[in-house]
Coordinates of N, CA and C in Angstrom, one line a residue:
H1 N 39.4 -182.3 32.7 CA 39.8 -182.5 34.1 C 40.8 -183.5 34.3
D2 N 41.8 -183.3 35.3 CA 43.1 -184.0 35.5 C 42.4 -185.2 36.7
C3 N 43.1 -186.3 36.7 CA 42.5 -186.9 38.1 C 43.9 -188.2 38.3
T4 N 44.1 -188.4 39.7 CA 45.2 -189.1 40.1 C 44.3 -190.9 40.1
T5 N 44.0 -190.9 41.6 CA 43.2 -191.9 41.5 C 42.0 -192.3 41.1
G6 N 41.0 -191.3 41.2 CA 39.6 -191.4 40.6 C 38.7 -189.9 40.8
C7 N 37.7 -190.1 40.0 CA 36.6 -188.4 39.9 C 35.5 -189.1 39.5
E8 N 34.8 -188.2 39.4 CA 33.2 -188.6 39.7 C 32.8 -188.6 38.0
R9 N 33.5 -188.2 37.4 CA 33.1 -188.0 35.8 C 34.4 -188.4 35.1
N10 N 34.1 -188.4 33.8 CA 35.1 -188.7 33.0 C 36.6 -187.6 32.7
C11 N 37.8 -188.3 33.4 CA 38.8 -187.2 33.2 C 40.1 -188.1 32.8
F12 N 41.1 -186.9 32.6 CA 42.5 -187.5 31.9 C 43.3 -188.1 33.2
C13 N 44.0 -189.1 32.8 CA 44.9 -189.5 34.0 C 46.2 -188.2 33.8
K14 N 46.6 -188.2 34.9 CA 47.9 -187.5 34.9 C 48.8 -187.9 34.5
N15 N 50.1 -187.3 34.3 CA 51.4 -187.8 34.0 C 51.8 -188.8 35.3
G16 N 52.2 -190.0 34.8 CA 52.6 -191.1 35.9 C 51.4 -192.1 36.4
Y17 N 50.5 -191.3 35.7 CA 49.4 -192.6 35.9 C 48.4 -193.1 34.8
Y18 N 47.9 -194.0 34.7 CA 47.4 -194.6 33.6 C 45.6 -194.8 33.8
P19 N 45.0 -195.4 33.0 CA 43.6 -195.7 33.2 C 43.4 -197.3 33.5
A20 N 42.7 -197.4 34.6 CA 42.3 -198.5 35.6 C 42.0 -199.5 34.6
N21 N 40.9 -199.1 34.0 CA 40.0 -200.3 33.1 C 41.1 -200.7 31.8
G22 N 42.1 -200.0 31.4 CA 42.8 -200.5 30.4 C 42.4 -199.7 29.3
S23 N 41.3 -198.8 29.1 CA 41.1 -198.3 28.0 C 41.4 -197.2 27.8
P24 N 41.7 -196.0 26.5 CA 42.2 -195.1 26.6 C 41.3 -193.9 27.5
S25 N 42.1 -192.6 28.0 CA 41.7 -191.9 28.7 C 40.6 -191.2 27.6
P26 N 39.3 -190.6 28.3 CA 39.0 -190.1 29.6 C 38.5 -191.8 30.3
T27 N 38.7 -191.4 31.7 CA 38.2 -192.6 32.6 C 37.8 -192.2 34.2
V28 N 37.5 -193.1 34.8 CA 37.0 -192.5 36.1 C 38.1 -193.0 37.0
Q29 N 38.8 -193.8 36.5 CA 39.8 -194.3 37.7 C 41.0 -194.5 37.1
C30 N 42.2 -194.0 37.7 CA 43.6 -194.1 37.4 C 44.4 -194.7 38.4
K31 N 45.4 -195.5 37.8 CA 46.5 -196.1 38.7 C 47.9 -195.6 38.6
Y32 N 48.7 -195.7 39.1 CA 50.2 -195.2 39.2 C 50.9 -196.0 38.5
C33 N 51.9 -195.7 37.3 CA 52.3 -196.6 36.6 C 53.5 -197.3 37.5
P34 N 53.7 -198.7 37.1 CA 54.8 -199.5 37.7 C 56.0 -198.6 37.7
S35 N 57.0 -199.4 38.7 CA 58.2 -198.7 39.0 C 59.3 -198.8 37.7
G36 N 59.9 -197.7 37.0 CA 60.4 -197.6 36.2 C 59.7 -197.2 35.0
Q37 N 58.7 -197.0 35.1 CA 57.6 -196.6 33.9 C 57.0 -195.3 34.0
M38 N 56.7 -194.7 33.0 CA 55.9 -193.7 33.0 C 55.0 -193.1 31.9
S39 N 54.0 -192.5 32.5 CA 52.9 -192.1 31.3 C 52.8 -190.7 31.1
W40 N 52.3 -190.0 29.7 CA 52.3 -188.8 29.6 C 51.1 -188.5 28.9
E41 N 50.2 -187.5 29.8 CA 49.1 -186.9 29.6 C 48.5 -187.2 28.5
L42 N 47.1 -188.1 28.5 CA 46.3 -188.1 27.0 C 46.9 -189.5 26.6
E43 N 48.1 -189.9 27.0 CA 48.7 -190.9 26.2 C 47.7 -192.5 26.8
G44 N 47.9 -192.3 28.2 CA 47.3 -193.6 28.9 C 47.8 -194.6 28.8
V45 N 49.3 -194.8 28.6 CA 50.1 -196.1 28.4 C 51.4 -195.8 29.1
C46 N 51.4 -196.7 30.1 CA 53.1 -196.8 30.8 C 54.1 -197.2 29.9
K47 N 55.1 -196.5 29.9 CA 56.1 -196.8 29.4 C 57.5 -196.8 30.0
G48 N 58.4 -197.7 29.9 CA 59.7 -197.1 30.5 C 60.8 -196.4 29.4
C49 N 61.9 -196.1 29.8 CA 62.9 -195.6 29.4 C 63.8 -196.7 28.2
P50 N 64.0 -196.2 27.3 CA 64.8 -197.1 26.4 C 66.2 -197.6 27.1
A51 N 67.0 -198.6 26.3 CA 68.0 -199.2 27.0 C 68.9 -197.8 26.8
G52 N 70.0 -198.0 27.6 CA 70.9 -196.6 27.9 C 70.5 -195.6 28.1
Q53 N 69.3 -195.7 29.1 CA 68.8 -194.7 30.0 C 68.2 -195.3 31.3
K54 N 68.0 -194.2 32.1 CA 67.2 -194.8 33.4 C 66.2 -193.7 33.6
M55 N 65.5 -194.0 34.4 CA 64.2 -193.4 34.8 C 64.7 -192.6 36.3
L56 N 64.6 -191.3 36.4 CA 64.8 -190.5 37.6 C 63.4 -190.3 38.1
Q57 N 63.4 -191.1 39.0 CA 61.9 -191.5 39.9 C 61.3 -190.2 40.8
S58 N 62.3 -189.2 41.1 CA 62.0 -187.8 41.5 C 61.1 -187.0 40.6
S59 N 61.4 -187.1 39.2 CA 61.1 -186.2 38.2 C 60.1 -187.3 37.2
R60 N 60.3 -188.6 37.3 CA 59.7 -189.5 36.4 C 60.1 -189.1 34.9
K61 N 61.5 -189.0 34.6 CA 61.9 -188.6 33.5 C 62.8 -189.3 33.1
C62 N 63.1 -189.8 31.5 CA 64.5 -190.5 31.6 C 65.6 -189.6 31.1
V63 N 66.8 -190.2 31.6 CA 68.2 -189.6 31.5 C 68.9 -190.4 30.8
K64 N 70.0 -190.0 29.9 CA 71.1 -191.0 29.6 C 71.8 -191.3 30.7
C65 N 72.5 -192.8 30.5 CA 73.3 -193.2 31.6 C 75.1 -192.3 31.5
P66 N 75.0 -191.8 32.5 CA 76.7 -191.0 32.2 C 77.5 -192.0 31.9
I67 N 78.7 -191.2 31.6 CA 80.2 -191.7 31.3 C 80.4 -192.8 32.3
G68 N 80.8 -193.7 32.0 CA 81.2 -195.1 32.9 C 80.2 -196.2 33.3
Y69 N 79.0 -196.0 32.8 CA 78.0 -196.5 33.1 C 77.0 -197.2 31.8
F70 N 76.2 -197.9 32.1 CA 75.4 -198.5 30.6 C 74.2 -198.9 31.5
Q71 N 73.3 -199.4 30.4 CA 71.9 -200.1 30.5 C 71.7 -200.6 29.6
S72 N 71.5 -202.1 29.4 CA 71.3 -203.0 28.6 C 69.6 -203.1 28.1
E73 N 69.2 -202.8 29.3 CA 67.7 -203.1 29.2 C 66.8 -201.8 29.3
P74 N 65.5 -201.8 28.7 CA 64.6 -201.0 28.9 C 64.1 -201.1 30.4
S75 N 63.3 -199.7 30.3 CA 62.7 -199.7 31.9 C 63.4 -200.0 33.1
K76 N 64.3 -199.4 33.4 CA 65.1 -199.5 34.5 C 65.4 -198.0 34.9
E77 N 65.8 -198.5 36.5 CA 65.8 -197.0 37.3 C 67.2 -196.9 37.6
S78 N 68.0 -197.7 37.1 CA 69.7 -197.3 37.6 C 70.3 -197.6 36.1
C79 N 71.6 -197.5 36.2 CA 72.7 -197.7 35.1 C 73.5 -198.4 35.9
E80 N 74.3 -199.2 35.1 CA 75.3 -200.3 35.7 C 76.9 -199.8 35.4
P81 N 77.5 -199.8 36.1 CA 78.9 -199.5 36.3 C 79.7 -200.5 35.2
C82 N 80.8 -199.8 34.5 CA 81.6 -200.3 33.7 C 82.5 -201.0 34.8
T83 N 82.7 -202.0 35.2 CA 83.7 -202.5 36.4 C 84.8 -203.5 36.3
R84 N 84.4 -204.2 35.2 CA 85.1 -205.5 35.0 C 86.6 -204.8 34.5
D85 N 87.7 -205.4 34.4 CA 88.8 -205.3 34.1 C 89.0 -205.4 32.5
G86 N 89.5 -204.1 32.1 CA 89.4 -203.7 30.7 C 88.2 -203.3 29.9
E87 N 87.2 -202.9 30.7 CA 86.1 -202.5 30.4 C 86.2 -201.1 31.0
Y88 N 85.5 -200.2 29.9 CA 85.3 -198.9 30.1 C 83.8 -198.3 29.3
Q89 N 83.8 -197.0 29.6 CA 82.6 -196.2 28.7 C 82.7 -194.9 28.8
D90 N 82.9 -194.2 27.5 CA 83.4 -192.8 27.3 C 82.3 -192.1 26.9
E91 N 81.1 -192.7 26.8 CA 80.2 -192.2 26.1 C 78.8 -192.2 27.0
E92 N 78.1 -191.1 26.9 CA 76.7 -191.0 27.6 C 75.5 -191.9 26.9
G93 N 74.7 -192.6 27.7 CA 73.6 -193.1 27.0 C 73.7 -194.4 26.2
Q94 N 74.6 -195.3 26.8 CA 75.1 -196.7 26.0 C 74.7 -197.7 26.7
T95 N 74.6 -198.7 26.1 CA 73.9 -200.0 26.3 C 74.7 -201.0 26.3
S96 N 75.9 -200.8 26.5 CA 77.4 -202.0 26.9 C 78.6 -201.1 27.0
C97 N 79.4 -201.7 27.6 CA 80.8 -201.1 28.4 C 81.6 -201.7 26.8
K98 N 82.8 -200.8 26.8 CA 83.5 -200.9 25.6 C 84.7 -201.5 26.4
K99 N 85.6 -202.6 25.4 CA 86.4 -203.3 26.0 C 87.9 -202.6 25.5
A100 N 88.8 -202.4 26.5 CA 90.0 -201.6 26.4 C 90.8 -202.6 25.2
D101 N 91.7 -201.9 24.3 CA 92.7 -202.4 23.5 C 93.9 -202.7 24.2
V102 N 94.2 -204.2 24.4 CA 95.4 -204.5 25.2 C 96.5 -204.4 24.1

């Protein structure tokens, strides 16, 4: 039996929720994972995306930062552009910008 915020008997928290009492599923109360984090059914722990990726809030899935962007920290909802002079990024899913050879 899946639950989101609560249920009458033991249930498993749905994706995006975690057990409110901190113990692994099953539980009787679930809370929504914090912004930038996600949980997967039966796991019961909220986790963020790794560095080099961002979380799409609409689908709660991790995706690689696109070309021209980076993310150096985990658990973020956006990627940062490589906008400083002499910086670029020509690969997806990177944790920093590259410096152009001058």
